[in-house]
Amino acid sequence: MFVLTVDQRASRSDRDRVPDVLERYASARTVRPFDRTAGDEIQAVFDAADEVAAIAVDLAVTGGWSVGVGIGDVDLPLPAATRAGRGRAFEAAREAVETAKHDRRRIRVVGASDWAPHAQTAAAVLVDILASRSDAGCAAVDLMRTGVTQARAAQTLGITPQAMSARLAAAGWDLEQPAEDLLIRLLTEADAS
């Protein structure tokens, strides 16, 4: 099981962004939905590695959150309120979010499995790829995600195909999906062992 604990950064000098996250991920595939645990911190329980990976990386890339992914058992039956949950995954998520506060990428993965540190590395690589993207790189990647060819995307952006290729390379477009697949696989392995 995966527990995602997320703490808003610089919350004393910023507005409360917890309601935004609660709304944004209201339809996420969770075992227990996001719940405010205290102040500017929220928590959710997942059983799907792909869902927790996507949300954790997305929140870390925004730069406004410290993100902790805990992997392990949870005490069953889970209570209705996420914040009342207990078990090793909850403890690991607490450790992860506290460590993430001091990590430049603001994301940490913690679990007892030997696969957890590898999942941490994959998460860090993916966050680095996405967080370092320029606005021009984001625009290029967004167009490619619509399924158009590179030539068509270049035409839409008013640039040459060579410039489009350079933008995609600088944006890490070729590494994003393999890094995401690797993270999901490693989280799955960490949860299974």
Tab-separated table of C-alpha atoms in Angstrom:
chain	number	residue	atom	x	y	z
A	1	MET	CA	0.000	0.000	0.000
A	2	PHE	CA	1.115	3.572	-0.609
A	3	VAL	CA	0.484	6.582	1.611
A	4	LEU	CA	1.103	10.004	0.135
A	5	THR	CA	1.721	12.781	2.651
A	6	VAL	CA	2.065	16.270	1.229
A	7	ASP	CA	2.954	19.444	3.121
A	8	GLN	CA	2.592	22.945	1.678
A	9	ARG	CA	5.865	24.866	1.549
A	10	ALA	CA	6.067	28.453	2.804
A	11	SER	CA	2.482	28.238	4.015
A	12	ARG	CA	2.919	31.086	6.479
A	13	SER	CA	3.671	33.510	3.657
A	14	ASP	CA	1.219	32.063	1.119
A	15	ARG	CA	-2.480	31.356	0.981
A	16	ASP	CA	-3.838	27.958	1.950
A	17	ARG	CA	-3.471	25.802	-1.187
A	18	VAL	CA	-4.882	22.624	0.342
A	19	PRO	CA	-8.408	23.201	-1.050
A	20	ASP	CA	-6.927	23.480	-4.565
A	21	VAL	CA	-5.249	20.083	-4.235
A	22	LEU	CA	-8.326	18.488	-2.679
A	23	GLU	CA	-10.387	19.673	-5.637
A	24	ARG	CA	-7.762	18.799	-8.263
A	25	TYR	CA	-7.438	15.198	-7.088
A	26	ALA	CA	-11.025	14.595	-5.936
A	27	SER	CA	-11.484	11.936	-8.612
A	28	ALA	CA	-8.092	10.251	-8.113
A	29	ARG	CA	-8.107	6.457	-7.766
A	30	THR	CA	-7.476	6.184	-4.043
A	31	VAL	CA	-8.204	3.654	-1.342
A	32	ARG	CA	-8.832	6.617	0.965
A	33	PRO	CA	-9.118	10.122	-0.522
A	34	PHE	CA	-6.994	13.130	0.266
A	35	ASP	CA	-7.755	14.408	3.713
A	36	ARG	CA	-6.333	17.386	5.598
A	37	THR	CA	-4.334	15.930	8.455
A	38	ALA	CA	-3.217	19.138	10.142
A	39	GLY	CA	-2.782	22.718	9.046
A	40	ASP	CA	-1.428	22.709	5.502
A	41	GLU	CA	-0.773	18.982	5.225
A	42	ILE	CA	-2.833	16.405	3.357
A	43	GLN	CA	-2.697	12.652	3.020
A	44	ALA	CA	-4.195	9.909	0.818
A	45	VAL	CA	-3.931	6.118	0.568
A	46	PHE	CA	-3.335	4.346	-2.752
A	47	ASP	CA	-2.995	0.788	-3.962
A	48	ALA	CA	-2.061	1.726	-7.551
A	49	ALA	CA	1.579	2.632	-8.202
A	50	ASP	CA	0.780	4.533	-11.400
A	51	GLU	CA	-1.689	6.831	-9.663
A	52	VAL	CA	0.513	7.634	-6.665
A	53	ALA	CA	3.522	8.183	-8.955
A	54	ALA	CA	1.683	10.619	-11.224
A	55	ILE	CA	0.255	12.673	-8.355
A	56	ALA	CA	3.437	12.698	-6.254
A	57	VAL	CA	5.595	13.837	-9.170
A	58	ASP	CA	3.025	16.418	-10.280
A	59	LEU	CA	2.917	17.979	-6.805
A	60	ALA	CA	6.712	17.973	-6.462
A	61	VAL	CA	7.153	19.630	-9.859
A	62	THR	CA	4.790	22.493	-8.953
A	63	GLY	CA	7.359	23.549	-6.363
A	64	GLY	CA	4.827	24.421	-3.696
A	65	TRP	CA	4.815	21.105	-1.848
A	66	SER	CA	7.060	18.713	0.027
A	67	VAL	CA	5.974	15.225	-1.028
A	68	GLY	CA	6.447	11.977	0.864
A	69	VAL	CA	5.554	8.537	-0.478
A	70	GLY	CA	5.398	5.805	2.149
A	71	ILE	CA	5.328	2.156	1.163
A	72	GLY	CA	4.254	-0.649	3.466
A	73	ASP	CA	1.398	-2.283	5.275
A	74	VAL	CA	-1.543	-0.397	6.734
A	75	ASP	CA	-3.676	-1.477	9.655
A	76	LEU	CA	-6.931	-2.952	8.397
A	77	PRO	CA	-9.689	-2.188	8.245
A	78	LEU	CA	-8.781	1.342	7.203
A	79	PRO	CA	-10.841	3.965	8.997
A	80	ALA	CA	-13.161	6.169	6.921
A	81	ALA	CA	-10.943	9.228	7.494
A	82	THR	CA	-7.481	8.973	5.951
A	83	ARG	CA	-5.917	10.950	8.795
A	84	ALA	CA	-6.970	8.238	11.270
A	85	GLY	CA	-5.025	5.517	9.426
A	86	ARG	CA	-2.148	3.625	10.973
A	87	GLY	CA	0.572	1.242	9.888
A	88	ARG	CA	4.059	1.168	8.418
A	89	ALA	CA	3.063	2.973	5.205
A	90	PHE	CA	1.771	5.924	7.245
A	91	GLU	CA	4.985	6.000	9.293
A	92	ALA	CA	7.114	5.801	6.144
A	93	ALA	CA	5.127	8.643	4.535
A	94	ARG	CA	5.745	10.817	7.615
A	95	GLU	CA	9.467	10.089	7.450
A	96	ALA	CA	9.459	10.731	3.688
A	97	VAL	CA	7.699	14.102	3.837
A	98	GLU	CA	9.951	15.326	6.637
A	99	THR	CA	13.030	14.329	4.612
A	100	ALA	CA	11.542	15.872	1.446
A	101	LYS	CA	11.478	19.264	3.156
A	102	HIS	CA	15.295	19.261	2.960
A	103	ASP	CA	15.597	17.722	-0.522
A	104	ARG	CA	16.062	20.059	-3.488
A	105	ARG	CA	13.498	18.076	-5.461
A	106	ARG	CA	11.005	18.071	-2.554
A	107	ILE	CA	10.089	14.404	-3.063
A	108	ARG	CA	11.102	11.330	-1.086
A	109	VAL	CA	10.095	7.673	-1.244
A	110	VAL	CA	10.504	5.574	1.905
A	111	GLY	CA	9.756	1.906	2.504
A	112	ALA	CA	11.319	-1.198	4.035
A	113	SER	CA	11.880	-2.897	0.673
A	114	ASP	CA	15.264	-2.790	-1.038
A	115	TRP	CA	13.368	-1.424	-4.054
A	116	ALA	CA	12.306	1.781	-2.243
A	117	PRO	CA	15.666	3.614	-2.653
A	118	HIS	CA	15.590	2.793	-6.359
A	119	ALA	CA	12.063	4.188	-6.591
A	120	GLN	CA	13.387	7.314	-4.855
A	121	THR	CA	16.061	7.693	-7.519
A	122	ALA	CA	13.550	7.258	-10.342
A	123	ALA	CA	11.233	9.833	-8.740
A	124	ALA	CA	14.116	12.302	-8.434
A	125	VAL	CA	15.118	11.813	-12.067
A	126	LEU	CA	11.546	12.310	-13.264
A	127	VAL	CA	11.088	15.449	-11.158
A	128	ASP	CA	14.396	16.819	-12.504
A	129	ILE	CA	13.296	16.206	-16.091
A	130	LEU	CA	9.925	17.894	-15.627
A	131	ALA	CA	10.974	20.752	-13.345
A	132	SER	CA	13.804	21.864	-15.604
A	133	ARG	CA	11.587	22.233	-18.673
A	134	SER	CA	11.377	25.706	-20.162
A	135	ASP	CA	8.058	27.224	-21.199
A	136	ALA	CA	9.021	26.576	-24.824
A	137	GLY	CA	9.828	22.950	-23.954
A	138	CYS	CA	6.488	22.564	-22.179
A	139	ALA	CA	4.661	23.923	-25.222
A	140	ALA	CA	6.513	21.507	-27.508
A	141	VAL	CA	5.776	18.523	-25.269
A	142	ASP	CA	2.125	19.526	-24.877
A	143	LEU	CA	1.737	19.531	-28.653
A	144	MET	CA	3.420	16.138	-28.993
A	145	ARG	CA	1.020	14.699	-26.422
A	146	THR	CA	-1.878	15.506	-28.756
A	147	GLY	CA	-0.515	12.910	-31.173
A	148	VAL	CA	0.673	15.230	-33.929
A	149	THR	CA	3.930	14.636	-35.740
A	150	GLN	CA	7.030	16.627	-34.862
A	151	ALA	CA	6.802	18.372	-38.225
A	152	ARG	CA	3.187	19.393	-37.581
A	153	ALA	CA	4.021	20.543	-34.044
A	154	ALA	CA	6.909	22.621	-35.397
A	155	GLN	CA	4.594	24.204	-37.955
A	156	THR	CA	2.036	25.014	-35.225
A	157	LEU	CA	4.753	26.684	-33.132
A	158	GLY	CA	6.154	28.519	-36.140
A	159	ILE	CA	9.599	26.950	-35.833
A	160	THR	CA	11.704	24.656	-37.998
A	161	PRO	CA	11.593	20.885	-37.543
A	162	GLN	CA	15.216	21.081	-36.371
A	163	ALA	CA	14.293	23.650	-33.712
A	164	MET	CA	11.390	21.439	-32.625
A	165	SER	CA	13.731	18.480	-32.291
A	166	ALA	CA	16.139	20.592	-30.216
A	167	ARG	CA	13.305	21.795	-27.948
A	168	LEU	CA	12.093	18.258	-27.348
A	169	ALA	CA	15.627	17.070	-26.604
A	170	ALA	CA	16.210	19.919	-24.146
A	171	ALA	CA	12.833	19.148	-22.537
A	172	GLY	CA	13.783	15.513	-21.967
A	173	TRP	CA	10.764	14.353	-23.967
A	174	ASP	CA	12.505	11.080	-24.853
A	175	LEU	CA	13.259	10.319	-21.178
A	176	GLU	CA	9.964	11.292	-19.550
A	177	GLN	CA	7.934	8.181	-20.354
A	178	PRO	CA	10.731	5.672	-19.639
A	179	ALA	CA	11.458	7.420	-16.309
A	180	GLU	CA	7.768	7.351	-15.396
A	181	ASP	CA	7.509	3.662	-16.356
A	182	LEU	CA	10.603	2.923	-14.269
A	183	LEU	CA	9.182	4.733	-11.236
A	184	ILE	CA	5.904	2.836	-11.485
A	185	ARG	CA	7.710	-0.490	-11.831
A	186	LEU	CA	9.973	0.207	-8.860
A	187	LEU	CA	7.072	1.342	-6.671
A	188	THR	CA	5.210	-1.821	-7.632
A	189	GLU	CA	8.222	-3.969	-6.726
A	190	ALA	CA	8.714	-2.119	-3.444
A	191	ASP	CA	5.081	-2.666	-2.526
A	192	ALA	CA	5.176	-6.366	-3.435
A	193	SER	CA	8.266	-7.245	-1.396
